[in-house]
Amino acid sequence: MIQRSQDIKYLQGVGPARADLLSKELGIRTVGDLLTYYPYKYVDKTHIYKIREIDASMPYVQVMGQILSADVVGEGRGKRLVARLVDDTGVIELVWFQGIKYALKNYDFNVPYVVFGKPTVYGGRLNIAHPEIEKVDPSRPFDGESKNRYVPSYNTSEKMKRSGLNSGAMMKLTSKLFELFDSPFPETLNTYLVEHYHLISYDEAIRNIHFPQSAELLRKAQVRLKFEELFYVQLNILRYARDRMRKYRGIVFPKIGDAFNGFYHHHLPFELTGAQKRVLKEIRKDMGSGRQMNRLLQGDVGSGKTLVALMSALIAIDNHSQACIMAPTEILAEQHLQTLRQFLGDMPIRVELLTGNVKGKKRETILRDLKNGSVHILVGTHAVIEDNVVFMRLGLAVIDEQHRFGVAQRAKMWQKNNVPPHVLVMTATPIPRTLAMTLYGDLDVSVIDELPPGRKPIYTVHMFDNHRDNIYRKLRMELEQGRQVYIVYPLIQESEKMDLKNLEDGYVQVCRHFPDYKVGKVHGKMKPAEKDAEMQRFASGETQILVATTVIEVGVNVPNASVMVIENAERFGLSQLHQLRGRVGRGADQSYCILVTNYEIGTETRKRIQIMVDSTDGFEIAEADLRLRGPGDLEGTQQSGMAFDLKIANLASDGQILTLAREAATTILDNDPDERNPQNDILWRRLQELRRTNINWGAIS
Ligand code: ADP
Ligand code: MG
């Protein structure tokens, strides 16, 4: 009996050289790794085509017939064996460039064969090169019951293919493995889960995922393995959240006092939206519960999250605690500071800013006053989590625009106080439900699904770059009414030079076209101070057009800007386009978003642009983005470093299975909080094993 943990190089047919390739190219080191290297597709060999039905556009096909003739033709490199296969509907050629001798020796005339391969056209005739051929037992008519009806295809790299490790070789290795494992594979879920969710056994699943015996069993194997994979991801996250909850009792904020009430009754410049009220209630409940709040606040751009953050901070202040708001950039931190001070007006609440730019005496004073408690709210960049920033009593930490921060930073926040502060994570990148469950599965979620009243939806159009005159005409109309305009260029790291050139060219063109207006320019290569200064000039209206890369993406608020032009819109993700578009439409005027692309774009791109034109709902767009691009490419998921090396489940399409898996994990944890039920031992052991072998899983605690 071989073990899952056994080194792959001792497997027959592998050896040190191939083991090295498998490890370097695919990360396959052990027998277990090979077992979970699943096929990416299966070729259906269950259907037998009539020769007349075949054309060269078809993928792999299977036909049944007899060989009528076989001739070696051509010379030298063009030498080949051409056989003619017939059934009762027509003729197709079978061609061999190699292995001619073998074919001549092994295949007979006038015997029924099942032939499998990719049809092509050569010299006006249909043929299949290097077909797979299987003899049919004439006493038993072929009924599709050949050994491998669904043939697995495995992804391999070019390098592997050059060394003969192609999909077929991978199939052979895997098949060899199954021969060695002649007894059933041990179960990896407990009986309750298998029965309750009507799953097939692990053994049946793992065998059928590689070599499906039927379409039905393939489907069941996929469900079983996806469920299992997502179940352990959820069990890991939820168990971790529960442990943390036990370890850390939260600060209790029992009362609402002068700060909150005073603000609510005398300073709040408008009525809260229903969604804001609901979310504030959820936050109040958390902070009064005695356990530490860890809440994700999702709300589209402009939905009024800042105000929710401020009012939550006021609750902390009413309970003799301080609050801290962390933003991803200097500009945003500064803007938060101004916004908060403006909201608070003459209330006796002190808000200070701490960023890398705050230095010397000023910094010392702030640090001192944080320690003695006379600063109530600290706004800043990640400078606020540095070790020398010490609060008297930090009660609430707000992290804005979460996707720039990881779990590790969140954890650092908790350590800022004896009893860890309540944590509110705010994100304006709406996250599809399945992603949120997996990425932020340990957080409770609040959603602001309502914009403040009176907002005019941004009018979005798609224009081609050869209609630039029309675009400029529109811009001029807006500029003449005193509005401001953003023009954004993509910046993708691999070709930074070229991108910068695009931006520079665009800038020159715009300056030439609008000599009567002032044009600013911002990009990632500028020093932060320069960048800030340029942004400030635009914010104050000194410049009317801002040509920029995506550095302006997050949070910047210039209500007078009414047009967002996005150049090479095809190069942005949908969520990113949505974020950018959210920079306009912040004032009372009708705003516009112009998505500019080349005339020649693919249907996929056209679809994506159309989604932007049709919808202003961030959640809808995020779901579409996930469907179109898959989870790996979505913003925020790369940095998150967890759960995205899923081997079989797909967060874009397996939402239902994920919901079941989460429900299952919750049930297990609820019913066996002390992990004493022997029936669950198998689960904890497996989880331990997965955490040991999966680096990303280990990283969350
Ligand atoms: P975001 O959720 O993108 O951070 P902000 O907090 O910046 O949104 O709010 C966007 C704008 O809406 C701000 O100018 C803010 O003052 C305003 N706002 C917030 N809440 C309301 C409300 N209930 N009614 C009217 N305007 C509001
Ligand atoms: Mg904001």
XYZ file of C-alpha atoms and ligand atoms in Angstrom:
729
model
C 0.000 0.000 0.000
C 1.470 3.378 -0.923
C 0.896 6.559 1.023
C -0.448 9.904 -0.172
C 2.636 11.559 1.229
C 5.002 9.331 -0.712
C 7.455 11.090 -3.019
C 6.344 10.921 -6.624
C 9.760 9.931 -7.887
C 9.361 6.353 -6.649
C 6.264 5.862 -8.734
C 6.852 3.530 -11.661
C 7.291 5.560 -14.827
C 8.445 8.732 -13.059
C 12.052 8.729 -11.868
C 14.142 11.729 -10.762
C 14.053 13.733 -14.023
C 10.302 13.617 -14.453
C 9.771 14.110 -10.737
C 11.784 17.290 -11.024
C 9.679 18.500 -13.948
C 6.416 17.661 -12.212
C 7.527 19.519 -9.138
C 8.860 22.615 -10.925
C 6.127 22.939 -13.514
C 3.024 21.857 -11.626
C 3.998 21.697 -7.974
C 3.330 17.973 -7.915
C 5.656 16.343 -5.408
C 3.724 13.580 -3.751
C 1.329 10.875 -4.719
C -1.397 12.965 -3.083
C -0.523 15.945 -5.296
C -0.850 13.813 -8.391
C -4.190 12.458 -7.208
C -5.546 15.972 -6.874
C -4.198 17.162 -10.181
C -7.565 16.922 -11.863
C -8.311 16.819 -15.582
C -9.482 20.133 -17.027
C -11.741 18.432 -19.545
C -12.899 15.063 -20.753
C -13.236 13.835 -24.274
C -16.495 12.066 -24.793
C -15.930 8.747 -26.477
C -19.421 7.515 -25.918
C -20.797 8.674 -29.220
C -19.949 7.052 -32.510
C -20.324 9.269 -35.565
C -21.158 8.209 -39.057
C -18.362 9.161 -41.417
C -20.758 11.278 -43.466
C -21.534 13.406 -40.382
C -17.928 14.408 -39.866
C -16.371 17.700 -40.870
C -13.058 19.291 -40.070
C -14.532 21.814 -37.649
C -15.386 19.059 -35.159
C -13.221 18.348 -32.109
C -12.228 14.768 -31.372
C -14.638 12.250 -32.841
C -15.095 8.531 -32.779
C -16.085 6.485 -35.809
C -16.456 2.792 -36.435
C -15.480 1.073 -39.655
C -13.140 -1.220 -41.519
C -9.859 -0.568 -43.216
C -10.100 -1.068 -46.972
C -6.581 -0.245 -48.039
C -3.249 0.977 -46.709
C -0.442 2.531 -48.775
C 2.868 4.076 -47.958
C 3.191 7.254 -50.007
C 5.704 10.081 -50.358
C 9.463 10.267 -49.765
C 11.765 11.338 -46.972
C 10.069 13.640 -44.514
C 6.847 13.487 -46.509
C 6.681 9.734 -46.209
C 3.439 8.545 -44.661
C 1.002 5.691 -44.369
C -2.481 6.394 -45.672
C -5.274 3.957 -44.880
C -8.896 4.263 -45.965
C -11.551 3.578 -43.383
C -15.148 3.013 -44.493
C -18.477 2.617 -42.815
C -21.854 2.381 -44.521
C -21.925 6.145 -45.141
C -18.512 7.094 -46.498
C -14.725 7.040 -46.418
C -12.155 8.825 -44.269
C -8.366 8.636 -44.447
C -6.212 7.609 -41.522
C -2.673 8.959 -41.708
C 0.563 8.012 -39.943
C 3.790 9.953 -40.291
C 5.498 7.906 -37.609
C 5.081 4.373 -36.404
C 4.283 3.216 -39.938
C 5.763 -0.214 -39.387
C 3.820 -0.704 -36.191
C 0.551 0.252 -37.847
C 1.109 -1.996 -40.819
C 1.865 -4.920 -38.567
C -0.960 -4.436 -36.091
C -4.035 -3.405 -38.022
C -5.914 -5.747 -40.295
C -8.228 -5.289 -43.247
C -11.914 -6.037 -43.049
C -12.048 -6.084 -39.254
C -14.267 -3.625 -37.383
C -12.369 -0.941 -35.483
C -13.341 1.981 -33.340
C -11.186 4.896 -34.427
C -10.724 8.069 -32.404
C -9.053 11.339 -33.335
C -9.289 14.890 -34.598
C -10.630 15.233 -38.159
C -8.854 17.644 -40.498
C -8.888 18.328 -44.199
C -5.776 17.751 -46.292
C -5.691 17.943 -50.073
C -9.456 18.307 -50.094
C -9.961 15.002 -48.272
C -10.994 14.354 -44.681
C -8.449 12.580 -42.562
C -7.482 11.727 -39.013
C -3.775 11.771 -38.274
C -2.373 9.328 -35.733
C -5.744 7.981 -34.640
C -6.304 5.809 -31.623
C -7.575 2.461 -32.760
C -9.385 -0.193 -30.810
C -10.574 -3.545 -32.074
C -14.266 -4.377 -31.757
C -15.226 -7.842 -30.696
C -17.385 -8.994 -33.619
C -19.337 -11.431 -31.462
C -20.466 -8.527 -29.281
C -21.624 -5.448 -31.212
C -19.892 -2.317 -30.010
C -22.189 -0.554 -27.562
C -19.976 2.214 -26.348
C -18.803 0.185 -23.352
C -15.109 0.631 -24.013
C -12.852 0.950 -20.974
C -12.347 4.702 -21.024
C -15.438 6.321 -22.284
C -14.528 9.769 -21.052
C -10.892 10.384 -21.672
C -9.320 12.904 -19.283
C -7.186 15.790 -20.544
C -4.560 17.222 -18.205
C -2.886 20.581 -18.567
C 0.854 20.335 -18.948
C 3.457 22.939 -19.783
C 5.431 23.272 -23.006
C 8.527 22.139 -21.200
C 6.779 19.021 -19.993
C 5.433 18.243 -23.442
C 8.931 18.478 -24.887
C 9.993 15.771 -22.444
C 7.078 13.579 -23.352
C 5.043 14.468 -20.296
C 1.895 15.354 -22.193
C -1.688 14.832 -21.206
C -1.561 11.196 -22.290
C 1.505 10.547 -20.132
C -0.184 12.197 -17.162
C -3.154 9.946 -17.727
C -0.921 6.887 -17.690
C 0.766 7.960 -14.437
C -2.558 8.557 -12.776
C -3.918 5.306 -14.035
C -0.828 3.528 -12.677
C -1.498 5.146 -9.325
C -4.980 3.717 -9.208
C -3.629 0.265 -9.903
C -1.330 0.615 -6.911
C -4.183 1.768 -4.714
C -6.156 -1.387 -5.122
C -8.005 -1.005 -1.838
C -10.522 1.835 -1.457
C -9.213 5.293 -0.613
C -10.103 6.250 2.950
C -12.982 8.644 3.442
C -12.154 12.341 3.994
C -15.541 13.508 5.274
C -17.574 11.999 8.075
C -20.630 9.833 7.640
C -23.030 12.585 8.592
C -21.849 14.889 5.803
C -21.713 12.165 3.188
C -25.230 11.034 4.016
C -26.832 14.375 4.701
C -25.572 15.925 1.476
C -26.059 12.781 -0.612
C -22.426 12.608 -1.625
C -20.659 9.672 -3.199
C -17.690 8.215 -1.317
C -14.243 9.741 -1.628
C -12.982 6.603 -3.289
C -15.671 6.652 -5.937
C -15.219 10.380 -6.460
C -11.462 10.371 -6.878
C -11.566 7.459 -9.296
C -14.359 8.947 -11.364
C -12.911 12.426 -11.515
C -9.961 10.986 -13.420
C -11.653 8.133 -15.234
C -15.404 8.710 -15.286
C -17.482 5.619 -15.815
C -20.465 7.663 -16.901
C -21.577 11.260 -17.283
C -23.660 10.852 -14.165
C -20.750 9.598 -12.078
C -18.524 12.362 -13.393
C -21.061 14.944 -12.253
C -21.390 13.303 -8.839
C -17.625 13.129 -8.465
C -17.339 16.836 -9.272
C -20.020 17.754 -6.769
C -18.462 15.641 -4.063
C -14.946 17.027 -4.556
C -16.074 20.639 -4.909
C -18.183 20.349 -1.801
C -15.314 18.866 0.128
C -12.873 21.509 -1.006
C -15.185 24.392 -0.148
C -16.239 22.729 3.093
C -12.690 22.684 4.407
C -12.074 26.280 3.331
C -15.181 27.305 5.258
C -14.415 25.099 8.245
C -10.988 26.689 8.425
C -12.295 30.251 8.316
C -15.240 29.763 10.620
C -13.306 27.792 13.186
C -10.689 30.496 13.220
C -13.324 33.194 13.684
C -14.856 31.235 16.541
C -11.522 30.699 18.273
C -10.749 34.365 18.029
C -14.140 35.243 19.437
C -13.481 33.034 22.433
C -9.991 34.324 22.972
C -10.837 37.969 22.692
C -13.683 39.387 24.604
C -14.711 42.666 23.084
C -14.859 46.047 24.727
C -18.468 46.703 25.613
C -19.912 50.019 24.520
C -23.163 50.066 26.474
C -24.257 53.623 25.970
C -25.002 56.268 23.439
C -23.994 59.656 24.789
C -23.435 63.323 24.019
C -21.080 62.858 21.120
C -23.415 60.663 19.120
C -26.618 62.394 20.129
C -25.200 65.883 19.781
C -24.012 65.093 16.297
C -27.187 63.348 15.300
C -29.485 66.125 16.461
C -27.467 69.239 15.718
C -24.802 68.586 13.122
C -26.027 65.967 10.722
C -26.647 67.982 7.544
C -29.107 65.556 6.032
C -31.354 62.646 6.816
C -29.574 59.267 6.974
C -30.606 56.839 4.293
C -32.515 53.746 5.393
C -29.490 51.615 4.638
C -27.193 53.826 6.722
C -29.604 53.569 9.655
C -29.815 49.805 9.390
C -26.060 49.403 9.215
C -25.519 51.708 12.185
C -27.956 49.592 14.162
C -25.993 46.459 13.297
C -22.768 48.106 14.353
C -24.253 49.379 17.622
C -25.506 45.929 18.431
C -22.086 44.394 17.788
C -20.286 46.954 19.889
C -22.657 46.462 22.785
C -22.571 42.683 22.687
C -19.434 41.984 24.662
C -17.676 40.316 21.824
C -15.275 41.912 19.429
C -16.881 43.271 16.286
C -15.340 42.220 12.992
C -17.584 43.596 10.364
C -17.251 44.201 6.661
C -19.192 47.181 5.405
C -19.859 46.998 1.713
C -21.307 49.959 -0.056
C -21.058 51.287 -3.526
C -19.035 54.418 -4.245
C -20.885 57.427 -2.908
C -23.198 55.438 -0.665
C -22.087 57.337 2.425
C -19.765 54.991 4.248
C -17.640 57.769 5.715
C -20.562 59.035 7.715
C -21.239 55.573 9.081
C -17.599 55.351 10.112
C -17.796 58.716 11.849
C -20.967 57.900 13.732
C -19.504 54.562 14.839
C -16.462 56.469 16.090
C -18.763 58.752 18.072
C -20.206 55.730 19.865
C -16.668 54.724 20.835
C -15.991 58.242 22.097
C -19.197 58.179 24.138
C -17.755 55.128 25.840
C -14.411 56.727 26.717
C -12.554 55.165 23.832
C -10.664 56.443 20.827
C -11.186 55.596 17.192
C -8.831 55.281 14.297
C -9.557 55.394 10.580
C -7.022 53.934 8.216
C -7.052 54.806 4.519
C -4.887 53.355 1.748
C -3.358 56.635 0.498
C -2.250 60.003 1.789
C -4.774 61.847 -0.311
C -7.622 59.779 1.002
C -6.500 60.122 4.572
C -6.331 63.864 4.170
C -9.735 63.954 2.566
C -11.187 61.933 5.422
C -9.683 64.365 7.888
C -11.283 67.338 6.172
C -14.618 65.574 5.788
C -14.735 64.567 9.434
C -13.758 68.012 10.687
C -16.374 69.566 8.461
C -19.075 67.194 9.697
C -18.136 67.752 13.323
C -18.013 71.538 13.059
C -17.630 73.072 16.507
C -18.131 69.874 18.457
C -15.406 69.352 21.073
C -13.956 66.370 19.304
C -10.360 66.345 18.218
C -9.447 64.669 14.944
C -5.806 64.403 13.885
C -3.959 63.138 10.846
C -1.000 60.787 10.893
C 0.790 59.864 7.677
C 4.389 59.402 6.633
C 4.445 63.131 5.857
C 3.606 64.200 9.379
C 7.012 64.659 10.969
C 8.986 66.260 13.762
C 7.284 68.298 16.444
C 3.841 67.837 14.936
C 4.206 64.063 15.003
C 5.504 64.065 18.553
C 2.552 66.105 19.732
C 0.060 63.820 18.064
C 1.703 60.695 19.422
C 1.750 62.210 22.924
C -1.871 63.266 22.766
C -2.951 59.892 21.473
C -1.334 58.323 24.479
C -2.965 60.694 26.948
C -6.299 60.353 25.233
C -6.834 63.957 24.139
C -6.932 62.977 20.452
C -10.285 61.312 19.907
C -10.078 60.211 16.320
C -6.880 59.455 14.452
C -7.050 59.416 10.672
C -4.108 58.135 8.685
C -2.415 55.783 6.311
C -0.788 52.553 7.381
C 1.465 54.778 9.462
C -1.149 54.357 12.189
C -0.352 50.692 12.724
C 3.321 51.288 13.364
C 4.455 50.087 16.743
C 5.248 53.512 18.164
C 1.665 54.671 17.680
C 0.132 54.023 21.083
C -3.429 54.830 22.038
C -4.744 55.399 25.519
C -7.718 53.190 24.737
C -8.441 52.286 21.146
C -12.027 51.128 20.878
C -12.727 51.166 17.174
C -10.531 50.700 14.151
C -12.006 51.490 10.756
C -10.141 50.212 7.721
C -11.265 51.948 4.539
C -10.971 50.358 1.129
C -10.087 46.953 2.442
C -8.740 45.511 -0.745
C -5.451 47.270 -0.191
C -4.985 45.658 3.183
C -4.565 42.044 4.088
C -5.624 39.915 7.009
C -2.242 40.502 8.587
C -2.859 44.249 8.901
C -6.234 43.594 10.419
C -4.554 41.418 13.011
C -2.062 44.187 13.770
C -4.941 46.482 14.593
C -6.223 44.060 17.197
C -2.951 44.237 19.036
C -3.248 47.980 19.571
C -5.207 47.473 22.741
C -5.313 44.977 25.625
C -8.797 44.113 24.659
C -8.739 44.274 20.877
C -10.741 47.115 19.352
C -13.841 46.592 17.308
C -12.951 46.468 13.645
C -14.981 47.851 10.784
C -13.671 47.133 7.329
C -15.138 49.289 4.579
C -14.951 48.495 0.916
C -16.328 50.248 -2.123
C -15.469 47.409 -4.416
C -18.605 45.390 -4.154
C -17.615 41.809 -3.690
C -19.691 38.983 -5.083
C -21.245 36.925 -2.342
C -19.179 33.817 -3.019
C -15.946 35.773 -2.880
C -16.928 37.574 0.288
C -17.712 34.271 1.960
C -14.334 32.918 1.064
C -12.147 35.995 1.392
C -13.825 37.629 4.334
C -15.613 34.557 5.614
C -14.631 35.400 9.167
C -16.304 38.803 9.048
C -19.933 39.678 9.501
C -21.226 41.621 6.561
C -23.293 44.803 6.374
C -24.391 46.231 3.091
C -25.380 49.784 2.167
C -27.548 49.089 -0.832
C -29.056 52.520 -1.245
C -27.571 55.776 -2.472
C -28.425 59.112 -0.865
C -31.478 60.627 -2.523
C -31.263 62.975 -5.489
C -28.287 61.367 -7.180
C -28.606 61.303 -10.924
C -27.349 58.020 -12.335
C -24.194 58.544 -14.351
C -24.843 58.405 -18.064
C -22.389 55.978 -19.652
C -21.535 55.694 -23.332
C -19.137 53.632 -25.380
C -17.230 55.545 -28.094
C -14.525 54.531 -30.519
C -11.250 56.387 -30.533
C -11.610 57.331 -34.180
C -14.505 59.559 -33.103
C -12.290 61.668 -30.934
C -13.818 64.907 -32.250
C -17.179 63.920 -30.813
C -15.567 63.102 -27.499
C -13.783 66.448 -27.351
C -16.952 68.291 -28.324
C -18.729 66.749 -25.345
C -15.871 67.672 -23.051
C -15.895 71.260 -24.265
C -19.608 71.554 -23.579
C -19.093 70.495 -19.995
C -15.990 72.632 -19.511
C -17.843 75.665 -20.788
C -20.398 75.144 -18.045
C -17.627 75.279 -15.478
C -17.386 71.547 -14.951
C -14.202 69.501 -14.725
C -13.047 66.432 -16.567
C -10.983 63.337 -15.816
C -9.189 61.472 -18.599
C -7.794 58.163 -17.411
C -5.238 55.911 -19.062
C -4.507 52.331 -18.106
C -1.275 51.542 -16.402
C -0.199 47.979 -16.451
C 3.117 47.173 -14.925
C 4.588 44.897 -17.584
C 4.657 47.650 -20.159
C 4.969 50.643 -17.919
C 7.060 52.563 -20.428
C 4.541 52.246 -23.185
C 1.675 53.140 -20.905
C 3.454 56.225 -19.769
C 3.987 57.171 -23.386
C 0.267 56.766 -24.013
C -0.429 59.060 -21.143
C 2.133 61.637 -22.279
C 0.794 61.582 -25.846
C -2.732 61.932 -24.566
C -1.687 64.836 -22.386
C -0.061 66.673 -25.283
C -3.084 66.065 -27.470
C -5.479 67.348 -24.831
C -3.347 70.452 -24.162
C -3.332 71.221 -27.874
C -7.052 70.747 -28.165
C -7.971 72.771 -25.107
C -5.466 75.648 -25.070
C -7.953 77.767 -23.149
C -8.091 75.378 -20.180
C -5.524 74.220 -17.666
C -4.569 70.574 -17.788
C -2.998 68.590 -14.968
C -1.254 65.248 -15.080
C -0.909 62.506 -12.474
C 0.756 59.121 -12.698
C 2.338 56.514 -10.505
C 5.934 57.470 -11.319
C 5.545 60.841 -9.629
C 6.665 61.424 -6.073
C 3.759 61.250 -3.617
C 4.120 64.930 -2.753
C 4.007 65.993 -6.414
C 1.058 63.742 -7.008
C -0.792 65.155 -4.038
C -0.092 68.716 -5.132
C -1.414 67.996 -8.602
C -4.544 66.351 -7.182
C -5.078 69.316 -4.920
C -4.862 71.705 -7.877
C -7.627 69.746 -9.567
C -9.707 69.511 -6.395
C -9.512 73.282 -5.951
C -10.482 73.909 -9.583
C -7.168 75.464 -10.550
C -6.870 72.841 -13.286
C -9.972 71.834 -15.193
C -8.805 68.692 -16.934
C -6.907 65.959 -15.208
C -5.061 63.415 -17.322
C -4.198 60.508 -15.074
C -3.518 56.849 -14.621
C -5.490 54.763 -12.178
C -3.826 56.415 -9.215
C -7.018 58.434 -8.902
C -9.086 55.309 -8.603
C -9.821 55.198 -4.953
C -11.958 57.605 -3.036
C -10.930 61.037 -4.306
C -13.820 63.433 -4.108
C -14.182 66.339 -6.552
C -17.925 67.056 -6.785
C -17.486 69.550 -9.620
C -16.061 66.929 -11.963
C -18.770 65.713 -14.305
C -17.056 63.698 -17.009
C -14.904 60.606 -16.713
C -13.206 59.591 -19.932
C -11.580 56.173 -19.759
C -9.124 55.489 -22.554
C -8.423 51.888 -23.613
C -11.369 50.891 -21.507
C -10.927 47.316 -22.695
C -7.826 47.035 -20.571
C -9.621 47.582 -17.284
C -11.543 45.106 -15.199
C -15.217 45.835 -14.726
C -14.870 46.545 -11.040
C -12.092 48.964 -11.789
C -14.171 50.740 -14.428
C -16.947 51.013 -11.910
C -14.597 52.481 -9.329
C -13.297 55.019 -11.815
C -16.770 55.975 -12.918
C -17.638 56.566 -9.283
C -15.258 59.565 -9.282
C -17.949 61.578 -11.062
C -21.600 61.946 -10.216
C -20.733 63.268 -6.785
C -22.373 66.628 -7.227
C -25.881 67.635 -8.206
C -25.222 67.804 -11.964
C -25.760 65.127 -14.549
C -22.474 63.302 -15.007
C -21.064 61.274 -17.855
C -18.711 58.405 -18.304
C -17.188 57.863 -21.743
C -15.599 54.489 -22.325
C -13.210 54.766 -25.232
C -11.959 51.734 -27.106
C -10.393 50.823 -30.363
C -12.870 49.966 -33.117
C -11.567 46.419 -33.327
C -12.508 44.729 -30.102
C -13.634 41.186 -29.483
C -17.131 40.106 -28.536
C -16.040 39.436 -24.966
C -14.827 43.017 -24.604
C -17.946 44.338 -26.244
C -19.986 42.406 -23.683
C -18.034 43.829 -20.795
C -18.348 47.392 -22.029
C -22.059 46.857 -22.580
C -22.490 45.773 -18.961
C -20.991 49.105 -17.903
C -23.282 51.009 -20.238
C -26.339 49.143 -18.976
C -25.724 49.028 -15.243
C -24.670 51.351 -12.462
C -25.163 48.731 -9.772
C -21.784 47.758 -8.357
C -22.927 44.357 -7.147
C -24.386 43.444 -10.491
C -21.160 44.505 -12.156
C -19.007 42.589 -9.693
C -20.983 39.405 -10.303
C -20.632 39.860 -14.055
C -16.914 40.495 -13.648
C -16.527 37.314 -11.664
C -18.404 35.342 -14.303
C -16.374 36.768 -17.161
C -12.918 36.783 -15.678
C -12.925 34.144 -12.986
C -11.944 34.727 -9.384
C -8.177 34.734 -9.838
C -8.139 37.970 -11.804
C -10.445 40.004 -9.630
C -9.062 42.946 -7.846
C -8.240 42.273 -4.271
C -8.055 38.555 -4.642
C -4.401 38.359 -5.554
C -3.236 40.072 -2.414
C -5.624 38.164 -0.258
C -3.479 35.070 -0.544
C -6.035 32.520 0.415
C -8.421 30.045 -1.017
C -7.619 30.923 -4.570
C -5.618 27.907 -5.285
C -8.855 26.012 -5.301
C -8.236 22.846 -7.268
C -11.696 22.086 -8.486
C -14.333 24.454 -7.161
C -14.950 27.686 -9.042
C -16.226 30.662 -7.104
C -17.849 32.066 -10.222
C -20.048 29.069 -10.868
C -20.238 27.028 -7.695
C -22.134 29.455 -5.504
C -24.764 26.908 -4.562
C -22.270 24.289 -3.475
C -20.421 26.957 -1.514
C -23.593 27.883 0.345
C -24.146 24.243 1.280
C -20.523 23.823 2.310
C -20.707 26.860 4.556
C -23.927 25.649 6.084
C -22.305 22.274 6.719
C -19.266 23.837 8.384
C -21.491 26.013 10.558
C -23.538 23.003 11.642
C -20.467 21.005 12.570
C -19.001 23.881 14.611
C -22.307 24.652 16.317
C -23.033 21.064 17.282
C -19.542 20.222 18.406
C -18.029 23.431 19.740
C -15.471 21.636 21.899
C -14.521 19.225 19.168
C -15.275 16.253 21.364
C -17.563 14.274 19.092
C -15.488 11.329 17.850
C -17.461 11.318 14.633
C -15.825 14.610 13.735
C -12.264 13.520 14.475
C -11.768 12.722 10.845
C -12.616 16.354 9.961
C -10.166 17.977 12.358
C -7.448 15.601 11.313
C -8.023 16.353 7.641
C -8.115 20.088 8.328
C -4.792 19.811 10.140
C -3.346 17.976 7.166
C -4.615 20.586 4.711
C -3.217 23.411 6.792
C 0.152 21.729 6.830
C 0.258 21.243 3.083
C -1.433 24.445 1.960
C 0.683 27.477 2.734
C -2.095 29.961 2.222
C -4.375 28.272 4.658
C -1.793 28.398 7.373
C -1.397 32.138 6.872
C -4.768 33.155 8.188
C -4.023 32.566 11.843
P -18.390 56.435 0.052
O -19.333 55.397 0.528
O -18.023 56.260 -1.374
O -17.204 56.588 0.952
P -18.988 59.039 0.975
O -19.014 58.681 2.401
O -17.791 59.736 0.458
O -19.233 57.766 0.101
O -20.304 59.861 0.650
C -20.535 60.404 -0.615
C -21.221 61.739 -0.476
O -22.570 61.560 -0.038
C -20.581 62.656 0.530
O -20.521 63.929 -0.030
C -21.506 62.599 1.727
O -21.469 63.780 2.466
C -22.852 62.391 1.073
N -23.832 61.696 1.921
C -23.591 60.678 2.776
N -24.733 60.275 3.371
C -25.718 61.034 2.872
C -27.143 61.104 3.102
N -27.759 60.281 3.947
N -27.835 62.019 2.402
C -27.229 62.855 1.544
N -25.905 62.856 1.292
C -25.156 61.960 1.949
Mg -15.126 56.503 0.810
